[in-house]
Amino acid sequence: MLILVCLLTLFIIYLYTPFMLSFQKLNKMQTASWRNASNSSNRGSFSEDARRRYYQRMQQEYEEEQERVQRIRHMQSVFNRERNKFRRSYEAWRENGPPGGYNYVPRDDWYWQTDTSHSEHKNRRTYTPAGPRVYPMSHHYTVLGLDRLRTTPYTDAEVKNAFRTKAMEVHPDQNQDNRDAAEEKFKEVVKSYEAIKLERKNDAR
């Protein structure tokens, strides 16, 4: 009886062993297939995220560039408008003289002739009834942060650099908290720059 049981057990093991091997092999194949599918899905998801982030970054850079271009165009528009306005008023002043207020006759020297006394300088100024104020050239230099008392005249490049620095400092886009006051300061900077340019142009003739 014991021998029969042993033989039956061996027979069952003989039949069951190939089945177990096949099951293990199939299980390994399914596990490998699942891992490959999971890795492929992760790679696809990562690629999609990277592509989306890239497009978002490009869109943001494009919008920032457009905003910068708009600020430059606005600044150029304000500058051109104020320049044309000042040029017309200056030409009218040269043709008809100031309507009133301080009438200043420009000197031919840089700032102060060494042989010009205080009395001679005083005689070159005339006063008329009150009217719109005409600023002396020293005021325009002060607006740009320049010292007109400097012995060596400023070069065109120095004047231009001073204008750009001051214009960027007081530009309304740089002073969002008080745009109205900043715009008035910006207009004053533009007027002073144009006045200095016209003075230097006339002196060069």
C-alpha atoms as one frame of an Amber mdcrd trajectory, in Angstrom:
protein
   0.000   0.000   0.000   2.816   2.380   0.844   4.480   1.648  -2.455   1.245
   2.474  -4.300   0.938   5.789  -2.499   4.544   6.712  -3.349   4.055   5.831
  -6.994   0.851   7.891  -7.137   2.634  10.854  -5.544   5.505  10.676  -8.024
   3.026  10.479 -10.898   1.188  13.585  -9.682   4.469  15.490  -9.306   5.456
  14.420 -12.817   2.225  15.766 -14.253   2.151  18.965 -12.144   5.778  20.088
 -12.721   5.420  21.124 -16.436   2.229  23.001 -15.569   3.971  24.964 -12.814
   6.890  25.800 -15.105   4.516  27.062 -17.796   2.596  29.138 -15.239   5.780
  30.758 -13.902   6.980  31.523 -17.432   3.626  33.096 -18.324   3.657  35.120
 -15.110   7.137  36.480 -15.897   6.071  37.405 -19.440   3.000  39.252 -18.133
   5.088  41.088 -15.541   7.645  42.163 -18.181   4.865  43.274 -20.541   3.253
  45.361 -17.785   6.575  47.009 -16.922   7.255  47.888 -20.587   3.788  49.355
 -20.966   4.201  51.351 -17.753   7.605  52.723 -18.837   6.254  53.664 -22.262
   3.307  55.463 -20.653   5.617  57.351 -18.283   7.889  58.405 -21.138   4.914
  59.636 -23.148   3.570  61.579 -20.169   6.982  63.134 -19.462   7.411  64.130
 -23.110   3.970  65.736 -23.158   4.685  67.700 -19.956   8.035  68.907 -21.295
   6.429  70.017 -24.556   3.667  71.851 -22.694   6.152  73.643 -20.418   8.237
  74.644 -23.444   5.254  76.191 -25.235   4.192  77.992 -22.058   7.682  79.455
 -21.633   7.823  80.560 -25.287   4.383  82.181 -24.970   5.439  84.023 -21.814
   8.643  85.285 -23.443   6.668  86.442 -26.495   4.168  88.346 -24.323   6.981
  89.986 -22.341   8.704  91.045 -25.569   5.445  92.495 -26.925   4.938  94.431
 -23.696   8.475  95.817 -23.883   7.939  96.891 -27.514   4.699  98.656 -26.541
   6.466 100.557 -23.746   9.196 101.669 -26.154   6.634 102.789 -28.737   4.692
 104.734 -26.103   7.856 106.440 -24.887   8.864 107.305 -28.466   5.379 108.671
 -29.182   5.429 110.931 -26.117   8.942 112.074 -26.954   8.044 112.946 -30.576
   4.891 114.777 -29.514   6.689 116.886 -26.925   9.586 117.550 -29.286   7.289
 118.820 -32.041   5.351 120.943 -29.553   8.520 122.510 -28.183   9.935 123.078
 -31.666   6.811 124.964 -32.748   6.826 127.109 -29.611  10.536 127.817 -29.993
  10.157 128.843 -33.645   7.247 131.117 -32.707   9.368 132.606 -29.923  12.217
 133.341 -32.340   9.912 134.965 -34.876   7.626 136.966 -32.580   9.452 137.105
 -29.272   8.012 135.912 -25.972   4.466 137.043 -25.161   5.591 138.283 -21.760
   7.583 137.450 -18.677  11.300 136.958 -18.663  12.952 137.849 -21.966  16.406
 136.364 -22.079  18.897 137.150 -24.844  21.250 134.162 -25.267  24.958 134.870
 -25.046  27.453 133.706 -27.641  29.821 132.158 -25.094  29.624 128.839 -23.280
  28.273 130.198 -20.029  29.979 133.344 -18.832  32.423 135.618 -20.583  35.373
 136.350 -18.326  35.380 139.991 -19.343  31.622 140.478 -18.780  30.817 142.300
 -15.565  27.688 141.914 -13.524  26.331 145.251 -14.716  26.815 144.297 -18.366
  25.049 141.030 -17.765  22.205 142.865 -16.038  21.799 145.242 -18.985  21.267
 142.309 -21.340  18.040 141.359 -19.566  14.718 143.122 -19.983  11.518 142.683
 -18.016   7.980 142.902 -19.334   4.595 142.395 -17.653   3.890 138.974 -16.255
   3.252 136.163 -18.740   4.285 132.579 -19.507   7.648 131.784 -17.972  10.656
 131.178 -20.210  13.325 129.140 -18.463  17.019 130.085 -18.843  19.311 127.476
 -20.332  20.892 126.737 -16.958  17.535 125.347 -15.833  17.442 122.890 -18.731
  20.916 121.635 -17.890  19.853 121.173 -14.280  16.805 119.145 -15.344  19.094
 116.671 -17.117  21.419 116.548 -14.120  24.205 118.459 -15.898  26.378 121.242
 -14.506  26.481 124.146 -16.913  29.262 125.763 -14.910  31.618 123.024 -16.027
  34.682 124.439 -17.746  34.711 121.903 -20.573  31.546 121.907 -22.708  29.550
 118.705 -22.737  29.757 116.533 -25.838  26.648 115.521 -27.760  27.077 111.971
 -26.485  27.202 113.146 -22.862  24.049 115.214 -23.287  22.253 112.322 -24.972
  23.291 109.861 -22.271  22.153 112.263 -19.558  18.791 112.633 -21.304  18.296
 108.880 -21.640  19.197 108.261 -18.014  16.850 110.958 -16.728  14.044 109.939
 -19.130  14.154 106.331 -17.960  14.213 107.509 -14.337  11.049 109.637 -14.587
   9.204 107.648 -17.262   5.568 106.904 -16.281   6.093 103.171 -16.802   8.779
 103.259 -14.119   6.557 105.225 -11.709   3.230 103.411 -11.701   2.263 104.811
  -8.285   2.149 108.396  -9.588   1.905 108.308 -13.376   0.534 111.869 -13.743
   3.445 113.489 -11.922   5.902 111.217 -13.704   4.493 112.179 -17.098   4.875
 115.893 -16.291   8.496 115.310 -15.275   9.080 113.290 -18.426   7.703 116.130
 -20.572   9.987 118.594 -18.789  12.997 116.360 -19.464  12.101 116.180 -23.164
  11.674 119.972 -23.385  15.002 120.609 -21.690  16.768 118.159 -23.974  15.307
 119.813 -27.080  16.247 123.273 -25.764  19.863 122.202 -25.246  19.984 120.609
 -28.704  18.697 123.790 -30.342  21.159 125.937 -28.414  24.077 123.736 -29.436
  22.866 123.680 -33.026  22.682 127.487 -33.151  26.114 127.821 -31.539  27.598
 125.550 -34.188  26.439 127.805 -37.011
